[in-house]
Amino acid sequence: MELDLYFTPLQIQDELSLKDKTVIVVDVLRASTTISTALKNGARVIIPTASVENAVKYASTLEPGSFLLCGERGGKIIDGFDLGNSPLEYTEEKVKGKTLIYASTNGSVAITKTKYARYSIIGSFVNVSTVVKFAKENSDDILILCSGKFNRFCLEDAVCAGMIAFMLTKGKPKKKLKLSDSVTAAIKLYKFYGRNLLKMLQESEHGRFLTELGFEDDLKVCAEVDSIPVLPIYSDGVIKAV
Amino acid sequence: MELDLYFTPLQIQDELSLKDKTVIVVDVLRASTTISTALKNGARVIIPTASVENAVKYASTLEPGSFLLCGERGGKIIDGFDLGNSPLEYTEEKVKGKTLIYASTNGSVAITKTKYARYSIIGSFVNVSTVVKFAKENSDDILILCSGKFNRFCLEDAVCAGMIAFMLTKGKPKKKLKLSDSVTAAIKLYKFYGRNLLKMLQESEHGRFLTELGFEDDLKVCAEVDSIPVLPIYSDGVIKAV
């Protein structure tokens, strides 16, 4: 198995280089968690866009009432949009049967960069086992891609990526693996922080920021391992549960 | 004190943003270590260049016999150059009084990206205390910049950066610091690997690569904490010991 890990999407200098890979896109706070929540609650499809402008433009092509405009800038709902980026907003009542056009600052951008990947899966703590099972069964060339924040390293994405890497490599003979430094480091960080994920989220830069904005309950949702066992796959521009 | 840490030079999207900062450039294997060695052994100045072409062009402006062309590609000496990138090559006999034009694959590139910094210091395990002392006394806005490898994360640079961050923040009240995630993660990695730096170097991707090329003795030199207490500062295009 080939396994690599990028701490920020900046490292994707050539999107076509992903064409034979299964990419697992991680944005724990909050895109990956929110996408899983929305799909569990019956959203038809989610269309990630790399900018607010693209989201609005895309919406203009759809039938009114069939879609919701979703996303955040600076952690807060975008003016005129229907939903922000808190997973708690994506209830069955609101999203069932809808198309969600989704523009988050980091996760959406990272996801759209994986459009040429063989498979692009959206992963976080809430669906980690489901994601790992699929990746193990369907690929031997895997890249774990942390969304980070404005192309900066994010602890929560690194720890989740380390958990995924740990689960993917568990039981394999260590000498044969020859892990990349980023995989090795992320697994170490997971082993250190894995005992108390909520505390790690609370202490992370982005967790502190969200807490200041009043989203401290989101952190609890995002820390719940395997609470939402869905498999969001991004293909042909849309994310669906498979 | 403001303190930040980049795991790869990719994160410098705007070189002018460094103008008020003291940047500590870390390339443990091997640029930072080799530069310290060369200066300890009497090299007059070191001129880092971002490409082999630039090195050759620069050399054509100097008096023959006054300089040495130094650097590597793929870990090996560049054809027609005088010295490669092993610190063991930079003996007093070879470098004393000379101008070294220096083109390594990652370290040189990272260093040239810091040309607008208030101070740019070259740091590694061999001069860590000297670098930390200077940074503490001369700046309250510090960026630790890992050179990485081809814009990828390198464990040895992250661990050394974590050691520097640990030493810079030691004794300061934890609550006031509000460390960035990259600083927090690097300190954790240093605490894990700091007990046996040589083993960490031997297990790192780049350490394994250098060992395959026959440079295993370089790892021992690079792991020796405070063995070369010089302070290489990059200013106006040249590195000098201050």
Short mmCIF file of C-alpha atoms in Angstrom, two decimals:
data_model
loop_
_atom_site.label_atom_id
_atom_site.label_comp_id
_atom_site.label_asym_id
_atom_site.label_seq_id
_atom_site.Cartn_x
_atom_site.Cartn_y
_atom_site.Cartn_z
CA MET A 1 0.00 0.00 0.00
CA GLU A 2 1.18 3.48 -0.91
CA LEU A 3 0.19 5.97 1.76
CA ASP A 4 0.93 9.66 1.97
CA LEU A 5 -0.36 12.61 3.95
CA TYR A 6 -0.41 16.34 3.24
CA PHE A 7 -0.88 18.76 6.14
CA THR A 8 -2.21 21.48 3.83
CA PRO A 9 -3.78 21.54 0.34
CA LEU A 10 -0.92 23.85 -0.76
CA GLN A 11 1.05 20.69 -1.40
CA ILE A 12 -1.21 19.77 -4.30
CA GLN A 13 0.73 21.60 -6.98
CA ASP A 14 -0.69 19.46 -9.78
CA GLU A 15 -4.27 18.27 -9.39
CA LEU A 16 -3.86 15.69 -12.15
CA SER A 17 -1.22 13.92 -10.04
CA LEU A 18 -4.10 12.57 -7.93
CA LYS A 19 -5.70 10.61 -10.77
CA ASP A 20 -4.74 7.12 -9.53
CA LYS A 21 -5.21 7.90 -5.86
CA THR A 22 -7.94 7.55 -3.29
CA VAL A 23 -7.88 10.88 -1.46
CA ILE A 24 -9.41 11.23 1.99
CA VAL A 25 -10.18 14.90 2.60
CA VAL A 26 -10.16 15.82 6.29
CA ASP A 27 -11.67 19.02 7.68
CA VAL A 28 -12.72 18.09 11.20
CA LEU A 29 -13.82 21.64 12.14
CA ARG A 30 -16.21 21.60 10.44
CA ALA A 31 -16.69 20.83 6.74
CA SER A 32 -16.15 17.06 6.85
CA THR A 33 -18.36 16.69 9.90
CA THR A 34 -21.08 18.96 8.52
CA ILE A 35 -21.14 17.14 5.16
CA SER A 36 -21.56 13.77 6.90
CA THR A 37 -24.34 15.20 9.06
CA ALA A 38 -26.17 16.66 6.06
CA LEU A 39 -26.02 13.38 4.12
CA LYS A 40 -27.15 11.35 7.14
CA ASN A 41 -30.13 13.70 7.42
CA GLY A 42 -31.17 13.14 3.82
CA ALA A 43 -29.56 15.90 1.76
CA ARG A 44 -29.76 14.72 -1.86
CA VAL A 45 -26.36 15.97 -2.97
CA ILE A 46 -23.81 18.53 -1.80
CA ILE A 47 -22.01 20.72 -4.31
CA PRO A 48 -18.80 22.13 -2.88
CA THR A 49 -17.60 25.37 -4.43
CA ALA A 50 -14.23 27.05 -4.03
CA SER A 51 -15.75 30.54 -3.64
CA VAL A 52 -18.91 32.33 -2.55
CA GLU A 53 -19.23 33.74 -6.07
CA ASN A 54 -19.24 30.26 -7.58
CA ALA A 55 -21.89 29.14 -5.10
CA VAL A 56 -24.22 31.98 -6.04
CA LYS A 57 -23.57 31.45 -9.75
CA TYR A 58 -24.32 27.74 -9.46
CA ALA A 59 -27.52 28.46 -7.53
CA SER A 60 -28.78 30.66 -10.36
CA THR A 61 -28.91 27.57 -12.61
CA LEU A 62 -31.18 25.60 -10.25
CA GLU A 63 -34.93 25.63 -9.69
CA PRO A 64 -35.87 27.90 -6.77
CA GLY A 65 -36.83 25.91 -3.67
CA SER A 66 -34.80 22.86 -4.69
CA PHE A 67 -31.56 23.96 -3.09
CA LEU A 68 -30.01 25.64 -0.07
CA LEU A 69 -27.06 28.00 -0.11
CA CYS A 70 -24.68 26.94 2.66
CA GLY A 71 -21.31 28.00 3.96
CA GLU A 72 -19.26 30.34 6.06
CA ARG A 73 -16.69 33.04 5.99
CA GLY A 74 -14.82 33.78 9.23
CA GLY A 75 -16.78 30.93 10.83
CA LYS A 76 -20.12 32.72 10.37
CA ILE A 77 -22.99 32.18 7.94
CA ILE A 78 -22.57 34.11 4.67
CA ASP A 79 -25.00 37.03 4.28
CA GLY A 80 -28.10 35.92 2.38
CA PHE A 81 -27.27 32.21 2.69
CA ASP A 82 -29.65 29.62 4.18
CA LEU A 83 -27.25 27.72 6.41
CA GLY A 84 -23.85 28.36 7.99
CA ASN A 85 -21.29 25.68 8.77
CA SER A 86 -22.45 24.26 12.10
CA PRO A 87 -23.39 20.57 11.80
CA LEU A 88 -26.19 21.27 14.28
CA GLU A 89 -27.96 23.42 11.67
CA TYR A 90 -28.17 20.58 9.14
CA THR A 91 -31.29 18.90 10.55
CA GLU A 92 -33.47 16.46 8.62
CA GLU A 93 -36.22 19.07 8.59
CA LYS A 94 -34.00 21.53 6.80
CA VAL A 95 -31.95 19.44 4.41
CA LYS A 96 -33.99 16.35 3.45
CA GLY A 97 -34.24 15.97 -0.32
CA LYS A 98 -32.39 19.21 -0.97
CA THR A 99 -29.36 20.07 -3.06
CA LEU A 100 -26.85 21.88 -0.86
CA ILE A 101 -24.49 24.34 -2.48
CA TYR A 102 -21.67 24.51 -0.03
CA ALA A 103 -18.91 27.12 0.26
CA SER A 104 -16.74 26.76 3.35
CA THR A 105 -13.42 28.59 3.56
CA ASN A 106 -11.07 25.62 3.66
CA GLY A 107 -12.87 22.28 3.29
CA SER A 108 -14.73 23.19 0.11
CA VAL A 109 -11.53 24.43 -1.48
CA ALA A 110 -9.61 21.28 -0.53
CA ILE A 111 -12.40 19.06 -1.85
CA THR A 112 -12.58 20.80 -5.22
CA LYS A 113 -8.82 20.29 -5.60
CA THR A 114 -9.40 16.51 -5.60
CA LYS A 115 -11.68 16.44 -8.63
CA TYR A 116 -9.28 14.27 -10.65
CA ALA A 117 -8.74 11.69 -7.90
CA ARG A 118 -9.82 8.10 -8.50
CA TYR A 119 -11.93 8.40 -5.38
CA SER A 120 -12.33 11.46 -3.19
CA ILE A 121 -13.81 10.64 0.21
CA ILE A 122 -14.75 13.10 2.92
CA GLY A 123 -13.52 11.92 6.32
CA SER A 124 -13.53 13.06 9.94
CA PHE A 125 -13.84 11.52 13.37
CA VAL A 126 -17.60 10.94 12.96
CA ASN A 127 -17.14 8.49 10.06
CA VAL A 128 -13.54 7.37 10.43
CA SER A 129 -14.12 3.59 10.45
CA THR A 130 -16.43 3.76 7.42
CA VAL A 131 -13.87 5.77 5.47
CA VAL A 132 -10.98 3.49 6.43
CA LYS A 133 -12.94 0.36 5.49
CA PHE A 134 -13.73 1.75 2.04
CA ALA A 135 -10.16 2.93 1.43
CA LYS A 136 -8.69 -0.42 2.49
CA GLU A 137 -11.04 -2.37 0.23
CA ASN A 138 -10.83 -0.12 -2.82
CA SER A 139 -7.35 1.29 -3.13
CA ASP A 140 -3.68 0.62 -2.53
CA ASP A 141 -2.61 4.20 -3.27
CA ILE A 142 -4.03 6.52 -0.65
CA LEU A 143 -3.47 10.19 0.16
CA ILE A 144 -4.85 11.74 3.33
CA LEU A 145 -5.36 15.44 2.69
CA CYS A 146 -5.78 17.83 5.62
CA SER A 147 -7.73 20.95 4.72
CA GLY A 148 -5.91 23.10 7.26
CA LYS A 149 -6.89 26.73 7.68
CA PHE A 150 -5.83 29.28 5.09
CA ASN A 151 -3.11 26.85 4.04
CA ARG A 152 -1.84 26.61 7.59
CA PHE A 153 -1.34 23.43 9.62
CA CYS A 154 -4.34 22.51 11.80
CA LEU A 155 -3.89 20.22 14.79
CA GLU A 156 -7.36 18.65 14.59
CA ASP A 157 -6.94 17.66 10.94
CA ALA A 158 -3.45 16.29 11.62
CA VAL A 159 -4.71 14.19 14.56
CA CYS A 160 -7.65 12.82 12.55
CA ALA A 161 -5.34 12.12 9.59
CA GLY A 162 -3.02 10.32 12.01
CA MET A 163 -5.94 8.22 13.29
CA ILE A 164 -6.84 7.26 9.71
CA ALA A 165 -3.19 6.43 8.92
CA PHE A 166 -2.91 4.39 12.11
CA MET A 167 -6.04 2.40 11.23
CA LEU A 168 -4.88 1.87 7.63
CA THR A 169 -1.44 0.57 8.64
CA LYS A 170 -2.38 -1.38 11.77
CA GLY A 171 -1.22 -4.96 11.65
CA LYS A 172 1.04 -4.45 8.63
CA PRO A 173 4.73 -5.35 9.07
CA LYS A 174 6.43 -2.09 10.10
CA LYS A 175 9.63 -2.66 8.14
CA LYS A 176 7.78 -3.08 4.86
CA LEU A 177 5.76 0.09 5.22
CA LYS A 178 8.48 2.80 4.93
CA LEU A 179 6.11 5.52 5.98
CA SER A 180 6.59 9.11 4.89
CA ASP A 181 7.60 11.56 7.59
CA SER A 182 4.20 13.24 7.54
CA VAL A 183 2.44 9.90 8.15
CA THR A 184 4.86 9.03 10.96
CA ALA A 185 4.39 12.43 12.63
CA ALA A 186 0.59 12.40 12.30
CA ILE A 187 0.37 8.92 13.86
CA LYS A 188 2.50 10.17 16.78
CA LEU A 189 0.18 13.15 17.23
CA TYR A 190 -2.87 10.86 17.13
CA LYS A 191 -1.34 8.57 19.74
CA PHE A 192 -0.74 11.57 21.97
CA TYR A 193 -4.09 13.32 21.54
CA GLY A 194 -6.33 10.35 20.74
CA ARG A 195 -7.19 9.73 24.38
CA ASN A 196 -9.20 12.93 24.62
CA LEU A 197 -10.27 14.28 21.26
CA LEU A 198 -12.69 16.84 22.65
CA LYS A 199 -9.94 18.39 24.78
CA MET A 200 -7.66 18.49 21.73
CA LEU A 201 -10.38 20.28 19.75
CA GLN A 202 -10.93 22.74 22.58
CA GLU A 203 -7.22 23.54 22.74
CA SER A 204 -6.66 23.80 18.98
CA GLU A 205 -6.42 27.22 17.31
CA HIS A 206 -9.62 26.73 15.34
CA GLY A 207 -11.46 25.20 18.28
CA ARG A 208 -10.64 28.25 20.39
CA PHE A 209 -11.84 30.49 17.56
CA LEU A 210 -15.14 28.62 17.21
CA THR A 211 -15.67 28.68 20.96
CA GLU A 212 -15.23 32.46 20.94
CA LEU A 213 -17.90 32.65 18.23
CA GLY A 214 -20.29 30.61 20.41
CA PHE A 215 -19.96 27.29 18.57
CA GLU A 216 -18.57 25.27 21.48
CA ASP A 217 -21.30 22.64 21.07
CA ASP A 218 -20.04 21.95 17.55
CA LEU A 219 -16.78 20.67 19.02
CA LYS A 220 -18.64 17.92 20.89
CA VAL A 221 -20.37 16.79 17.69
CA CYS A 222 -17.06 16.83 15.81
CA ALA A 223 -15.26 14.75 18.47
CA GLU A 224 -17.70 11.81 18.40
CA VAL A 225 -15.88 8.90 16.78
CA ASP A 226 -18.03 6.85 14.37
CA SER A 227 -21.24 8.61 15.36
CA ILE A 228 -22.25 9.17 11.70
CA PRO A 229 -21.17 6.12 9.68
CA VAL A 230 -21.82 7.54 6.21
CA LEU A 231 -19.44 7.49 3.25
CA PRO A 232 -19.48 10.84 1.40
CA ILE A 233 -17.84 10.52 -2.01
CA TYR A 234 -17.07 13.49 -4.25
CA SER A 235 -17.40 12.65 -7.93
CA ASP A 236 -18.31 14.67 -11.02
CA GLY A 237 -18.59 17.81 -8.93
CA VAL A 238 -21.04 16.53 -6.33
CA ILE A 239 -20.83 14.77 -2.98
CA LYS A 240 -23.20 11.88 -2.36
CA ALA A 241 -23.49 9.24 0.34
CA VAL A 242 -22.54 5.86 -1.14
CA MET B 1 6.32 37.19 22.08
CA GLU B 2 4.80 36.28 18.71
CA LEU B 3 5.92 32.83 17.62
CA ASP B 4 4.94 30.88 14.53
CA LEU B 5 6.25 27.86 12.68
CA TYR B 6 5.94 26.74 9.06
CA PHE B 7 6.57 23.10 8.21
CA THR B 8 7.43 23.97 4.59
CA PRO B 9 8.59 27.13 2.77
CA LEU B 10 5.47 26.83 0.57
CA GLN B 11 3.68 28.74 3.29
CA ILE B 12 5.64 31.89 2.51
CA GLN B 13 3.30 33.25 -0.10
CA ASP B 14 4.54 36.80 0.34
CA GLU B 15 8.21 37.27 1.16
CA LEU B 16 7.66 40.88 2.24
CA SER B 17 5.40 39.66 5.06
CA LEU B 18 8.60 38.62 6.88
CA LYS B 19 9.99 42.15 7.14
CA ASP B 20 9.44 42.60 10.89
CA LYS B 21 10.26 39.04 11.83
CA THR B 22 13.27 37.12 12.98
CA VAL B 23 13.21 33.95 10.89
CA ILE B 24 15.07 30.84 11.98
CA VAL B 25 15.65 28.65 8.92
CA VAL B 26 16.00 24.97 9.79
CA ASP B 27 17.43 22.35 7.43
CA VAL B 28 18.94 19.75 9.73
CA LEU B 29 19.87 17.34 6.90
CA ARG B 30 22.04 19.02 5.87
CA ALA B 31 22.19 22.69 4.82
CA SER B 32 21.91 24.29 8.27
CA THR B 33 24.48 21.92 9.74
CA THR B 34 26.86 22.29 6.79
CA ILE B 35 26.67 26.09 6.86
CA SER B 36 27.52 26.15 10.58
CA THR B 37 30.42 23.78 9.99
CA ALA B 38 31.79 25.87 7.12
CA LEU B 39 31.64 29.08 9.15
CA LYS B 40 33.26 27.44 12.17
CA ASN B 41 36.07 26.30 9.89
CA GLY B 42 36.72 29.80 8.64
CA ALA B 43 34.70 30.24 5.44
CA ARG B 44 34.57 34.00 4.81
CA VAL B 45 30.98 34.17 3.59
CA ILE B 46 28.40 31.78 2.15
CA ILE B 47 26.19 32.86 -0.72
CA PRO B 48 23.07 30.72 -0.95
CA THR B 49 21.47 30.51 -4.37
CA ALA B 50 18.08 29.14 -5.29
CA SER B 51 19.36 27.29 -8.37
CA VAL B 52 22.50 25.71 -9.80
CA GLU B 53 22.32 28.17 -12.70
CA ASN B 54 22.40 31.12 -10.30
CA ALA B 55 25.39 29.63 -8.50
CA VAL B 56 27.40 29.31 -11.71
CA LYS B 57 26.36 32.79 -12.86
CA TYR B 58 27.40 34.31 -9.53
CA ALA B 59 30.74 32.49 -9.67
CA SER B 60 31.52 34.06 -13.04
CA THR B 61 31.60 37.48 -11.34
CA LEU B 62 34.27 36.47 -8.79
CA GLU B 63 38.03 36.20 -9.02
CA PRO B 64 39.13 32.63 -9.78
CA GLY B 65 40.59 30.88 -6.72
CA SER B 66 38.66 33.07 -4.26
CA PHE B 67 35.56 30.91 -4.12
CA LEU B 68 34.25 27.36 -4.04
CA LEU B 69 31.15 26.10 -5.81
CA CYS B 70 29.20 24.00 -3.33
CA GLY B 71 25.92 22.13 -3.28
CA GLU B 72 23.98 19.05 -4.19
CA ARG B 73 21.23 17.68 -6.30
CA GLY B 74 19.70 14.35 -5.26
CA GLY B 75 22.01 14.39 -2.23
CA LYS B 76 25.15 14.19 -4.40
CA ILE B 77 27.76 16.81 -5.36
CA ILE B 78 26.85 18.75 -8.51
CA ASP B 79 29.00 17.90 -11.55
CA GLY B 80 31.91 20.31 -11.79
CA PHE B 81 31.39 21.70 -8.27
CA ASP B 82 34.10 21.76 -5.58
CA LEU B 83 32.13 20.50 -2.60
CA GLY B 84 28.88 18.58 -2.07
CA ASN B 85 26.63 18.95 0.95
CA SER B 86 28.24 16.76 3.59
CA PRO B 87 29.40 18.80 6.60
CA LEU B 88 32.41 16.47 6.78
CA GLU B 89 33.72 17.89 3.50
CA TYR B 90 33.85 21.47 4.82
CA THR B 91 37.21 21.20 6.59
CA GLU B 92 39.32 24.18 7.60
CA GLU B 93 41.85 23.17 4.97
CA LYS B 94 39.28 23.46 2.24
CA VAL B 95 37.13 26.42 3.23
CA LYS B 96 39.25 28.84 5.29
CA GLY B 97 39.10 32.37 3.89
CA LYS B 98 36.96 31.31 0.94
CA THR B 99 33.67 32.56 -0.42
CA LEU B 100 31.30 29.59 -0.74
CA ILE B 101 28.60 29.74 -3.37
CA TYR B 102 26.07 27.29 -2.07
CA ALA B 103 23.19 25.64 -3.92
CA SER B 104 21.42 22.93 -1.95
CA THR B 105 18.03 21.66 -3.09
CA ASN B 106 15.92 22.81 -0.15
CA GLY B 107 17.89 24.80 2.43
CA SER B 108 19.31 27.33 -0.06
CA VAL B 109 15.87 27.92 -1.50
CA ALA B 110 14.29 28.42 1.92
CA ILE B 111 17.06 30.80 2.97
CA THR B 112 16.73 32.99 -0.13
CA LYS B 113 13.00 33.29 0.60
CA THR B 114 13.84 35.10 3.85
CA LYS B 115 15.76 37.97 2.28
CA TYR B 116 13.30 40.59 3.55
CA ALA B 117 13.26 39.31 7.14
CA ARG B 118 14.52 41.60 9.90
CA TYR B 119 16.95 38.85 10.82
CA SER B 120 17.37 35.52 9.08
CA ILE B 121 19.29 32.99 11.17
CA ILE B 122 20.36 29.51 10.13
CA GLY B 123 19.61 26.99 12.87
CA SER B 124 19.95 23.27 13.51
CA PHE B 125 20.75 20.95 16.41
CA VAL B 126 24.45 21.84 16.27
CA ASN B 127 23.87 25.51 17.18
CA VAL B 128 20.41 25.47 18.75
CA SER B 129 21.26 27.24 22.03
CA THR B 130 23.19 30.00 20.24
CA VAL B 131 20.28 30.61 17.87
CA VAL B 132 17.68 30.61 20.66
CA LYS B 133 19.75 33.03 22.76
CA PHE B 134 20.03 35.49 19.88
CA ALA B 135 16.34 35.23 18.96
CA LYS B 136 15.25 35.75 22.57
CA GLU B 137 17.43 38.82 22.99
CA ASN B 138 16.73 40.45 19.64
CA SER B 139 13.14 39.83 18.65
CA ASP B 140 9.63 39.37 19.92
CA ASP B 141 8.25 38.28 16.55
CA ILE B 142 9.78 34.98 15.53
CA LEU B 143 9.06 32.54 12.72
CA ILE B 144 10.68 29.11 12.65
CA LEU B 145 10.86 27.99 9.04
CA CYS B 146 11.42 24.33 8.22
CA SER B 147 13.05 23.82 4.83
CA GLY B 148 11.38 20.46 4.30
CA LYS B 149 12.14 18.46 1.19
CA PHE B 150 10.63 19.48 -2.15
CA ASN B 151 8.00 21.36 -0.16
CA ARG B 152 7.15 18.25 1.83
CA PHE B 153 7.11 17.90 5.61
CA CYS B 154 10.40 16.60 7.08
CA LEU B 155 10.44 14.99 10.50
CA GLU B 156 13.97 16.12 11.40
CA ASP B 157 13.22 19.78 10.66
CA ALA B 158 9.93 19.58 12.59
CA VAL B 159 11.65 18.05 15.63
CA CYS B 160 14.43 20.67 15.58
CA ALA B 161 11.86 23.44 15.13
CA GLY B 162 9.96 21.97 18.08
CA MET B 163 13.13 22.03 20.18
CA ILE B 164 13.69 25.69 19.30
CA ALA B 165 10.05 26.53 20.09
CA PHE B 166 10.27 24.64 23.38
CA MET B 167 13.40 26.55 24.37
CA LEU B 168 11.90 29.90 23.32
CA THR B 169 8.69 29.37 25.32
CA LYS B 170 10.13 27.59 28.35
CA GLY B 171 9.19 29.27 31.59
CA LYS B 172 6.57 31.55 30.01
CA PRO B 173 3.04 31.32 31.43
CA LYS B 174 1.23 28.78 29.22
CA LYS B 175 -2.12 30.59 29.21
CA LYS B 176 -0.62 33.80 27.87
CA LEU B 177 1.20 32.15 25.00
CA LYS B 178 -1.73 30.94 22.83
CA LEU B 179 0.54 28.91 20.61
CA SER B 180 -0.31 28.17 17.02
CA ASP B 181 -1.16 24.57 16.19
CA SER B 182 2.09 24.09 14.30
CA VAL B 183 4.13 25.23 17.30
CA THR B 184 2.12 22.97 19.64
CA ALA B 185 2.54 19.95 17.35
CA ALA B 186 6.26 20.52 16.79
CA ILE B 187 6.91 20.78 20.53
CA LYS B 188 5.05 17.47 21.02
CA LEU B 189 7.19 15.84 18.32
CA TYR B 190 10.35 17.20 19.93
CA LYS B 191 9.31 15.86 23.33
CA PHE B 192 8.75 12.44 21.78
CA TYR B 193 11.89 12.25 19.65
CA GLY B 194 14.25 14.48 21.64
CA ARG B 195 15.54 11.60 23.75
CA ASN B 196 17.34 10.05 20.80
CA LEU B 197 17.91 12.48 17.96
CA LEU B 198 20.28 10.22 16.05
CA LYS B 199 17.69 7.41 15.96
CA MET B 200 15.08 9.91 14.75
CA LEU B 201 17.43 11.03 11.96
CA GLN B 202 18.13 7.42 11.01
CA GLU B 203 14.41 6.66 10.81
CA SER B 204 13.41 9.81 8.92
CA GLU B 205 12.77 9.68 5.18
CA HIS B 206 15.71 11.89 4.35
CA GLY B 207 17.99 10.12 6.83
CA ARG B 208 17.21 6.77 5.18
CA PHE B 209 17.90 8.33 1.78
CA LEU B 210 21.28 9.73 2.88
CA THR B 211 22.22 6.42 4.49
CA GLU B 212 21.53 4.65 1.20
CA LEU B 213 23.85 7.14 -0.52
CA GLY B 214 26.62 6.34 2.01
CA PHE B 215 26.29 9.47 4.14
CA GLU B 216 25.38 7.73 7.41
CA ASP B 217 28.24 9.50 9.22
CA ASP B 218 26.64 12.85 8.38
CA LEU B 219 23.66 11.91 10.56
CA LYS B 220 25.91 11.66 13.62
CA VAL B 221 27.35 15.14 12.96
CA CYS B 222 23.85 16.57 12.45
CA ALA B 223 22.52 15.05 15.70
CA GLU B 224 25.13 16.66 17.98
CA VAL B 225 23.35 19.30 20.03
CA ASP B 226 25.35 22.52 20.48
CA SER B 227 28.51 21.05 19.01
CA ILE B 228 29.05 24.11 16.74
CA PRO B 229 27.97 27.23 18.65
CA VAL B 230 28.12 29.68 15.73
CA LEU B 231 25.43 32.17 14.69
CA PRO B 232 25.02 32.23 10.90
CA ILE B 233 23.04 35.29 9.82
CA TYR B 234 21.81 35.84 6.26
CA SER B 235 21.78 39.49 5.28
CA ASP B 236 22.18 41.33 1.98
CA GLY B 237 22.47 38.05 0.13
CA VAL B 238 25.29 36.54 2.17
CA ILE B 239 25.58 34.37 5.28
CA LYS B 240 28.20 35.33 7.83
CA ALA B 241 28.99 34.19 11.36
CA VAL B 242 28.11 36.98 13.76
#
